[in-house]
Every structure is written in C-alpha cells, then in structure tokens.
Amino acid sequence: MKATFQAAEPVPLETSRVRKARQHPRPGRIWMVSLVLALSWIGLMTFVVSGCLLLGQGAAHYGWLALSGLGLFVGMRVVGFLFAQRLHCTLCHGTVLQEKRCHKHAEAQRIPPLSYRSSAVLSVLFTGTFRCMYCGTPYRLRK
C-alpha cells in the first residue's frame, strides 16, 4: 500500500537571530573622529620614537620632532574628545567613540591588547562598520 503522506525533514524551532547592520545617521562625524584618533596615535608613536632617538643620539632636531609629536597627540585627543561627546548610539544613547565605566555588551568587539574604543576606531577605518560597545548593535557607515 502506498503512503499518502510523507513528513518533511524536521525544521529547528529556534533560528539564530542575526541583526543586520543599521545605518548610522552621522557617518561623516564617525569617520572624522576615527581619523583624529588615528592621528593622535601617530603623534604618540612619533613622540616615543623621537624621544628614544634623542636620548640615544642627542641631536636637537629629534627633540623638536618629539615635541611636535607630543603636541599632535594632545591636540588630536582634545579635538577627538570634543567631537566624540556628541556621537550617540541611536538605540541605547551611549557615546559611540568615548568609553565610560559602564558594563560593556557581550557582543561588543574588542581586539585583546586594545580598548573597546580603539577596536571600534580600527573597525571604522578598515571596514566601515562598528558595534556599539554598550548595546552590541552593529552599524554601517555606507548605505
């Protein structure tokens, strides 16, 4: 006798939820703050390398280069702080590129030797996306 009904393969009841990256309303400011913070890292590295060369060789131009690197570091940190204050996540209203002492979300991305903010800056500069460190929402900067 031929069966009239044949059951299909079982479908899992729970499907994994993957949140699609949201468009951030101020992508230009995110890019700008990320570039400013990257310039501050370059200033810090210039200061450290020039300071070591100044101690090792004693040439005066390394001192001026170290001072300019320190000035670049401090200036870009101040500018980055002022611009990052007004960048908020559209869901949790946490500051996107400024760390607070709040608990970070389990899905927030962090490269182990760096902080959450530094990891977000590198993600913005190299991929054009980032995750909010407080709610874990993925954002994209392009449409």
PDB file of N, CA and C in Angstrom, residues 27-107:
ATOM      1  N   PRO A  27      27.502  59.439   9.677  1.00  0.00           N
ATOM      2  CA  PRO A  27      28.721  58.697   9.313  1.00  0.00           C
ATOM      3  C   PRO A  27      29.932  59.599   9.107  1.00  0.00           C
ATOM      4  N   GLY A  28      29.725  60.822   8.639  1.00  0.00           N
ATOM      5  CA  GLY A  28      30.842  61.728   8.422  1.00  0.00           C
ATOM      6  C   GLY A  28      31.565  62.077   9.712  1.00  0.00           C
ATOM      7  N   ARG A  29      30.805  62.290  10.764  1.00  0.00           N
ATOM      8  CA  ARG A  29      31.428  62.614  12.048  1.00  0.00           C
ATOM      9  C   ARG A  29      32.144  61.401  12.635  1.00  0.00           C
ATOM     10  N   ILE A  30      31.604  60.207  12.429  1.00  0.00           N
ATOM     11  CA  ILE A  30      32.279  58.990  12.899  1.00  0.00           C
ATOM     12  C   ILE A  30      33.631  58.844  12.196  1.00  0.00           C
ATOM     13  N   TRP A  31      33.650  59.039  10.870  1.00  0.00           N
ATOM     14  CA  TRP A  31      34.900  58.965  10.120  1.00  0.00           C
ATOM     15  C   TRP A  31      35.891  60.007  10.630  1.00  0.00           C
ATOM     16  N   MET A  32      35.403  61.240  10.856  1.00  0.00           N
ATOM     17  CA  MET A  32      36.286  62.311  11.276  1.00  0.00           C
ATOM     18  C   MET A  32      36.913  62.016  12.645  1.00  0.00           C
ATOM     19  N   VAL A  33      36.118  61.587  13.590  1.00  0.00           N
ATOM     20  CA  VAL A  33      36.647  61.276  14.927  1.00  0.00           C
ATOM     21  C   VAL A  33      37.614  60.102  14.854  1.00  0.00           C
ATOM     22  N   SER A  34      37.326  59.123  14.016  1.00  0.00           N
ATOM     23  CA  SER A  34      38.238  57.985  13.871  1.00  0.00           C
ATOM     24  C   SER A  34      39.576  58.427  13.289  1.00  0.00           C
ATOM     25  N   LEU A  35      39.548  59.300  12.304  1.00  0.00           N
ATOM     26  CA  LEU A  35      40.796  59.810  11.728  1.00  0.00           C
ATOM     27  C   LEU A  35      41.569  60.661  12.729  1.00  0.00           C
ATOM     28  N   VAL A  36      40.855  61.461  13.514  1.00  0.00           N
ATOM     29  CA  VAL A  36      41.513  62.291  14.536  1.00  0.00           C
ATOM     30  C   VAL A  36      42.193  61.408  15.576  1.00  0.00           C
ATOM     31  N   LEU A  37      41.521  60.354  16.010  1.00  0.00           N
ATOM     32  CA  LEU A  37      42.126  59.455  16.992  1.00  0.00           C
ATOM     33  C   LEU A  37      43.304  58.687  16.403  1.00  0.00           C
ATOM     34  N   ALA A  38      43.225  58.336  15.123  1.00  0.00           N
ATOM     35  CA  ALA A  38      44.366  57.682  14.471  1.00  0.00           C
ATOM     36  C   ALA A  38      45.550  58.645  14.378  1.00  0.00           C
ATOM     37  N   LEU A  39      45.287  59.920  14.106  1.00  0.00           N
ATOM     38  CA  LEU A  39      46.362  60.918  14.091  1.00  0.00           C
ATOM     39  C   LEU A  39      46.982  61.087  15.468  1.00  0.00           C
ATOM     40  N   SER A  40      46.171  60.972  16.513  1.00  0.00           N
ATOM     41  CA  SER A  40      46.736  61.078  17.861  1.00  0.00           C
ATOM     42  C   SER A  40      47.658  59.892  18.154  1.00  0.00           C
ATOM     43  N   TRP A  41      47.312  58.698  17.656  1.00  0.00           N
ATOM     44  CA  TRP A  41      48.204  57.549  17.837  1.00  0.00           C
ATOM     45  C   TRP A  41      49.518  57.762  17.082  1.00  0.00           C
ATOM     46  N   ILE A  42      49.428  58.347  15.881  1.00  0.00           N
ATOM     47  CA  ILE A  42      50.643  58.646  15.117  1.00  0.00           C
ATOM     48  C   ILE A  42      51.506  59.654  15.872  1.00  0.00           C
ATOM     49  N   GLY A  43      50.869  60.664  16.479  1.00  0.00           N
ATOM     50  CA  GLY A  43      51.611  61.635  17.284  1.00  0.00           C
ATOM     51  C   GLY A  43      52.288  60.984  18.475  1.00  0.00           C
ATOM     52  N   LEU A  44      51.620  60.052  19.121  1.00  0.00           N
ATOM     53  CA  LEU A  44      52.210  59.354  20.263  1.00  0.00           C
ATOM     54  C   LEU A  44      53.413  58.516  19.829  1.00  0.00           C
ATOM     55  N   MET A  45      53.268  57.803  18.719  1.00  0.00           N
ATOM     56  CA  MET A  45      54.387  56.992  18.235  1.00  0.00           C
ATOM     57  C   MET A  45      55.565  57.875  17.816  1.00  0.00           C
ATOM     58  N   THR A  46      55.282  59.027  17.220  1.00  0.00           N
ATOM     59  CA  THR A  46      56.344  59.971  16.855  1.00  0.00           C
ATOM     60  C   THR A  46      57.079  60.460  18.091  1.00  0.00           C
ATOM     61  N   PHE A  47      56.307  60.764  19.131  1.00  0.00           N
ATOM     62  CA  PHE A  47      56.918  61.228  20.382  1.00  0.00           C
ATOM     63  C   PHE A  47      57.826  60.159  20.995  1.00  0.00           C
ATOM     64  N   VAL A  48      57.344  58.930  21.039  1.00  0.00           N
ATOM     65  CA  VAL A  48      58.125  57.846  21.656  1.00  0.00           C
ATOM     66  C   VAL A  48      59.398  57.565  20.858  1.00  0.00           C
ATOM     67  N   VAL A  49      59.268  57.432  19.539  1.00  0.00           N
ATOM     68  CA  VAL A  49      60.440  57.118  18.712  1.00  0.00           C
ATOM     69  C   VAL A  49      61.442  58.267  18.731  1.00  0.00           C
ATOM     70  N   SER A  50      60.955  59.500  18.599  1.00  0.00           N
ATOM     71  CA  SER A  50      61.866  60.648  18.612  1.00  0.00           C
ATOM     72  C   SER A  50      62.513  60.833  19.973  1.00  0.00           C
ATOM     73  N   GLY A  51      61.776  60.562  21.033  1.00  0.00           N
ATOM     74  CA  GLY A  51      62.359  60.647  22.371  1.00  0.00           C
ATOM     75  C   GLY A  51      63.469  59.623  22.571  1.00  0.00           C
ATOM     76  N   CYS A  52      63.264  58.419  22.077  1.00  0.00           N
ATOM     77  CA  CYS A  52      64.316  57.395  22.174  1.00  0.00           C
ATOM     78  C   CYS A  52      65.543  57.771  21.351  1.00  0.00           C
ATOM     79  N   LEU A  53      65.306  58.316  20.148  1.00  0.00           N
ATOM     80  CA  LEU A  53      66.430  58.755  19.318  1.00  0.00           C
ATOM     81  C   LEU A  53      67.147  59.946  19.946  1.00  0.00           C
ATOM     82  N   LEU A  54      66.412  60.827  20.603  1.00  0.00           N
ATOM     83  CA  LEU A  54      67.025  61.970  21.283  1.00  0.00           C
ATOM     84  C   LEU A  54      67.929  61.494  22.412  1.00  0.00           C
ATOM     85  N   LEU A  55      67.460  60.526  23.177  1.00  0.00           N
ATOM     86  CA  LEU A  55      68.273  60.000  24.278  1.00  0.00           C
ATOM     87  C   LEU A  55      69.483  59.233  23.760  1.00  0.00           C
ATOM     88  N   GLY A  56      69.318  58.546  22.654  1.00  0.00           N
ATOM     89  CA  GLY A  56      70.398  57.736  22.114  1.00  0.00           C
ATOM     90  C   GLY A  56      71.446  58.543  21.365  1.00  0.00           C
ATOM     91  N   GLN A  57      70.998  59.499  20.533  1.00  0.00           N
ATOM     92  CA  GLN A  57      71.943  60.225  19.685  1.00  0.00           C
ATOM     93  C   GLN A  57      72.193  61.654  20.153  1.00  0.00           C
ATOM     94  N   GLY A  58      71.241  62.263  20.812  1.00  0.00           N
ATOM     95  CA  GLY A  58      71.423  63.602  21.350  1.00  0.00           C
ATOM     96  C   GLY A  58      71.303  64.720  20.338  1.00  0.00           C
ATOM     97  N   ALA A  59      70.790  64.472  19.146  1.00  0.00           N
ATOM     98  CA  ALA A  59      70.625  65.524  18.139  1.00  0.00           C
ATOM     99  C   ALA A  59      69.415  66.381  18.485  1.00  0.00           C
ATOM    100  N   ALA A  60      69.541  67.678  18.303  1.00  0.00           N
ATOM    101  CA  ALA A  60      68.497  68.620  18.711  1.00  0.00           C
ATOM    102  C   ALA A  60      67.220  68.477  17.884  1.00  0.00           C
ATOM    103  N   HIS A  61      67.339  68.111  16.617  1.00  0.00           N
ATOM    104  CA  HIS A  61      66.130  68.028  15.798  1.00  0.00           C
ATOM    105  C   HIS A  61      65.209  66.890  16.252  1.00  0.00           C
ATOM    106  N   TYR A  62      65.748  65.877  16.909  1.00  0.00           N
ATOM    107  CA  TYR A  62      64.882  64.829  17.462  1.00  0.00           C
ATOM    108  C   TYR A  62      64.046  65.366  18.622  1.00  0.00           C
ATOM    109  N   GLY A  63      64.601  66.329  19.350  1.00  0.00           N
ATOM    110  CA  GLY A  63      63.839  66.966  20.428  1.00  0.00           C
ATOM    111  C   GLY A  63      62.658  67.747  19.896  1.00  0.00           C
ATOM    112  N   TRP A  64      62.893  68.495  18.807  1.00  0.00           N
ATOM    113  CA  TRP A  64      61.790  69.246  18.199  1.00  0.00           C
ATOM    114  C   TRP A  64      60.745  68.312  17.607  1.00  0.00           C
ATOM    115  N   LEU A  65      61.205  67.234  17.025  1.00  0.00           N
ATOM    116  CA  LEU A  65      60.268  66.251  16.475  1.00  0.00           C
ATOM    117  C   LEU A  65      59.455  65.585  17.587  1.00  0.00           C
ATOM    118  N   ALA A  66      60.088  65.314  18.724  1.00  0.00           N
ATOM    119  CA  ALA A  66      59.377  64.721  19.860  1.00  0.00           C
ATOM    120  C   ALA A  66      58.337  65.699  20.404  1.00  0.00           C
ATOM    121  N   LEU A  67      58.701  66.980  20.498  1.00  0.00           N
ATOM    122  CA  LEU A  67      57.742  67.982  20.974  1.00  0.00           C
ATOM    123  C   LEU A  67      56.571  68.149  20.010  1.00  0.00           C
ATOM    124  N   SER A  68      56.835  68.099  18.715  1.00  0.00           N
ATOM    125  CA  SER A  68      55.735  68.216  17.752  1.00  0.00           C
ATOM    126  C   SER A  68      54.832  66.974  17.812  1.00  0.00           C
ATOM    127  N   GLY A  69      55.417  65.804  18.023  1.00  0.00           N
ATOM    128  CA  GLY A  69      54.608  64.595  18.189  1.00  0.00           C
ATOM    129  C   GLY A  69      53.739  64.659  19.431  1.00  0.00           C
ATOM    130  N   LEU A  70      54.307  65.191  20.523  1.00  0.00           N
ATOM    131  CA  LEU A  70      53.527  65.350  21.753  1.00  0.00           C
ATOM    132  C   LEU A  70      52.410  66.363  21.563  1.00  0.00           C
ATOM    133  N   GLY A  71      52.714  67.459  20.857  1.00  0.00           N
ATOM    134  CA  GLY A  71      51.679  68.465  20.572  1.00  0.00           C
ATOM    135  C   GLY A  71      50.567  67.904  19.711  1.00  0.00           C
ATOM    136  N   LEU A  72      50.930  67.107  18.701  1.00  0.00           N
ATOM    137  CA  LEU A  72      49.929  66.470  17.849  1.00  0.00           C
ATOM    138  C   LEU A  72      49.063  65.509  18.657  1.00  0.00           C
ATOM    139  N   PHE A  73      49.683  64.743  19.539  1.00  0.00           N
ATOM    140  CA  PHE A  73      48.939  63.802  20.375  1.00  0.00           C
ATOM    141  C   PHE A  73      47.929  64.525  21.264  1.00  0.00           C
ATOM    142  N   VAL A  74      48.381  65.549  21.978  1.00  0.00           N
ATOM    143  CA  VAL A  74      47.489  66.269  22.901  1.00  0.00           C
ATOM    144  C   VAL A  74      46.394  67.001  22.129  1.00  0.00           C
ATOM    145  N   GLY A  75      46.764  67.675  21.034  1.00  0.00           N
ATOM    146  CA  GLY A  75      45.773  68.410  20.257  1.00  0.00           C
ATOM    147  C   GLY A  75      44.701  67.514  19.669  1.00  0.00           C
ATOM    148  N   MET A  76      45.101  66.396  19.104  1.00  0.00           N
ATOM    149  CA  MET A  76      44.121  65.492  18.497  1.00  0.00           C
ATOM    150  C   MET A  76      43.256  64.808  19.546  1.00  0.00           C
ATOM    151  N   ARG A  77      43.812  64.542  20.722  1.00  0.00           N
ATOM    152  CA  ARG A  77      42.998  63.962  21.802  1.00  0.00           C
ATOM    153  C   ARG A  77      41.919  64.932  22.257  1.00  0.00           C
ATOM    154  N   VAL A  78      42.270  66.212  22.363  1.00  0.00           N
ATOM    155  CA  VAL A  78      41.280  67.221  22.774  1.00  0.00           C
ATOM    156  C   VAL A  78      40.197  67.358  21.713  1.00  0.00           C
ATOM    157  N   VAL A  79      40.597  67.463  20.447  1.00  0.00           N
ATOM    158  CA  VAL A  79      39.621  67.576  19.358  1.00  0.00           C
ATOM    159  C   VAL A  79      38.750  66.318  19.289  1.00  0.00           C
ATOM    160  N   GLY A  80      39.360  65.152  19.410  1.00  0.00           N
ATOM    161  CA  GLY A  80      38.595  63.901  19.399  1.00  0.00           C
ATOM    162  C   GLY A  80      37.616  63.810  20.554  1.00  0.00           C
ATOM    163  N   PHE A  81      38.031  64.282  21.731  1.00  0.00           N
ATOM    164  CA  PHE A  81      37.133  64.266  22.884  1.00  0.00           C
ATOM    165  C   PHE A  81      35.934  65.176  22.656  1.00  0.00           C
ATOM    166  N   LEU A  82      36.180  66.364  22.116  1.00  0.00           N
ATOM    167  CA  LEU A  82      35.082  67.305  21.901  1.00  0.00           C
ATOM    168  C   LEU A  82      34.095  66.808  20.851  1.00  0.00           C
ATOM    169  N   PHE A  83      34.587  66.206  19.772  1.00  0.00           N
ATOM    170  CA  PHE A  83      33.693  65.722  18.727  1.00  0.00           C
ATOM    171  C   PHE A  83      33.021  64.400  19.094  1.00  0.00           C
ATOM    172  N   ALA A  84      33.668  63.569  19.888  1.00  0.00           N
ATOM    173  CA  ALA A  84      33.097  62.268  20.243  1.00  0.00           C
ATOM    174  C   ALA A  84      31.999  62.387  21.287  1.00  0.00           C
ATOM    175  N   GLN A  85      31.942  63.505  21.994  1.00  0.00           N
ATOM    176  CA  GLN A  85      30.902  63.681  23.010  1.00  0.00           C
ATOM    177  C   GLN A  85      29.511  63.688  22.409  1.00  0.00           C
ATOM    178  N   ARG A  86      29.377  64.157  21.197  1.00  0.00           N
ATOM    179  CA  ARG A  86      28.061  64.311  20.575  1.00  0.00           C
ATOM    180  C   ARG A  86      27.679  63.152  19.655  1.00  0.00           C
ATOM    181  N   LEU A  87      28.474  62.095  19.647  1.00  0.00           N
ATOM    182  CA  LEU A  87      28.153  60.923  18.831  1.00  0.00           C
ATOM    183  C   LEU A  87      27.496  59.866  19.711  1.00  0.00           C
ATOM    184  N   HIS A  88      26.226  59.605  19.472  1.00  0.00           N
ATOM    185  CA  HIS A  88      25.491  58.671  20.310  1.00  0.00           C
ATOM    186  C   HIS A  88      24.920  57.527  19.485  1.00  0.00           C
ATOM    187  N   CYS A  89      24.767  56.386  20.128  1.00  0.00           N
ATOM    188  CA  CYS A  89      24.086  55.237  19.542  1.00  0.00           C
ATOM    189  C   CYS A  89      22.602  55.587  19.449  1.00  0.00           C
ATOM    190  N   THR A  90      21.972  55.239  18.347  1.00  0.00           N
ATOM    191  CA  THR A  90      20.559  55.594  18.178  1.00  0.00           C
ATOM    192  C   THR A  90      19.630  54.726  19.015  1.00  0.00           C
ATOM    193  N   LEU A  91      20.117  53.589  19.509  1.00  0.00           N
ATOM    194  CA  LEU A  91      19.263  52.719  20.319  1.00  0.00           C
ATOM    195  C   LEU A  91      19.442  52.931  21.819  1.00  0.00           C
ATOM    196  N   CYS A  92      20.684  52.858  22.297  1.00  0.00           N
ATOM    197  CA  CYS A  92      20.911  52.937  23.748  1.00  0.00           C
ATOM    198  C   CYS A  92      21.357  54.328  24.193  1.00  0.00           C
ATOM    199  N   HIS A  93      21.656  55.216  23.256  1.00  0.00           N
ATOM    200  CA  HIS A  93      22.094  56.592  23.515  1.00  0.00           C
ATOM    201  C   HIS A  93      23.425  56.665  24.259  1.00  0.00           C
ATOM    202  N   GLY A  94      24.221  55.619  24.181  1.00  0.00           N
ATOM    203  CA  GLY A  94      25.565  55.645  24.739  1.00  0.00           C
ATOM    204  C   GLY A  94      26.515  56.312  23.746  1.00  0.00           C
ATOM    205  N   THR A  95      27.595  56.878  24.253  1.00  0.00           N
ATOM    206  CA  THR A  95      28.565  57.509  23.363  1.00  0.00           C
ATOM    207  C   THR A  95      29.315  56.432  22.590  1.00  0.00           C
ATOM    208  N   VAL A  96      29.409  56.611  21.294  1.00  0.00           N
ATOM    209  CA  VAL A  96      29.939  55.568  20.420  1.00  0.00           C
ATOM    210  C   VAL A  96      31.458  55.464  20.514  1.00  0.00           C
ATOM    211  N   LEU A  97      32.171  56.580  20.443  1.00  0.00           N
ATOM    212  CA  LEU A  97      33.626  56.560  20.431  1.00  0.00           C
ATOM    213  C   LEU A  97      34.219  57.201  21.676  1.00  0.00           C
ATOM    214  N   GLN A  98      33.517  57.086  22.780  1.00  0.00           N
ATOM    215  CA  GLN A  98      34.021  57.595  24.049  1.00  0.00           C
ATOM    216  C   GLN A  98      33.618  56.590  25.127  1.00  0.00           C
ATOM    217  N   GLU A  99      34.614  56.025  25.789  1.00  0.00           N
ATOM    218  CA  GLU A  99      34.324  54.987  26.778  1.00  0.00           C
ATOM    219  C   GLU A  99      33.887  55.593  28.100  1.00  0.00           C
ATOM    220  N   LYS A 100      32.950  54.915  28.728  1.00  0.00           N
ATOM    221  CA  LYS A 100      32.520  55.238  30.085  1.00  0.00           C
ATOM    222  C   LYS A 100      32.825  54.023  30.956  1.00  0.00           C
ATOM    223  N   ARG A 101      32.531  54.120  32.202  1.00  0.00           N
ATOM    224  CA  ARG A 101      32.799  52.991  33.093  1.00  0.00           C
ATOM    225  C   ARG A 101      31.626  52.020  33.177  1.00  0.00           C
ATOM    226  N   CYS A 102      30.699  52.121  32.242  1.00  0.00           N
ATOM    227  CA  CYS A 102      29.553  51.214  32.211  1.00  0.00           C
ATOM    228  C   CYS A 102      30.014  49.817  31.784  1.00  0.00           C
ATOM    229  N   HIS A 103      29.169  48.829  32.062  1.00  0.00           N
ATOM    230  CA  HIS A 103      29.454  47.475  31.605  1.00  0.00           C
ATOM    231  C   HIS A 103      29.314  47.428  30.092  1.00  0.00           C
ATOM    232  N   LYS A 104      30.186  46.688  29.461  1.00  0.00           N
ATOM    233  CA  LYS A 104      30.154  46.561  28.009  1.00  0.00           C
ATOM    234  C   LYS A 104      29.311  45.348  27.633  1.00  0.00           C
ATOM    235  N   HIS A 105      28.705  45.411  26.467  1.00  0.00           N
ATOM    236  CA  HIS A 105      27.847  44.337  25.983  1.00  0.00           C
ATOM    237  C   HIS A 105      28.679  43.113  25.623  1.00  0.00           C
ATOM    238  N   ALA A 106      28.062  41.943  25.715  1.00  0.00           N
ATOM    239  CA  ALA A 106      28.771  40.699  25.424  1.00  0.00           C
ATOM    240  C   ALA A 106      29.169  40.601  23.948  1.00  0.00           C
ATOM    241  N   GLU A 107      28.412  41.229  23.049  1.00  0.00           N
ATOM    242  CA  GLU A 107      28.715  41.178  21.626  1.00  0.00           C
ATOM    243  C   GLU A 107      29.602  42.328  21.157  1.00  0.00           C
TER     244      GLU A 107
END
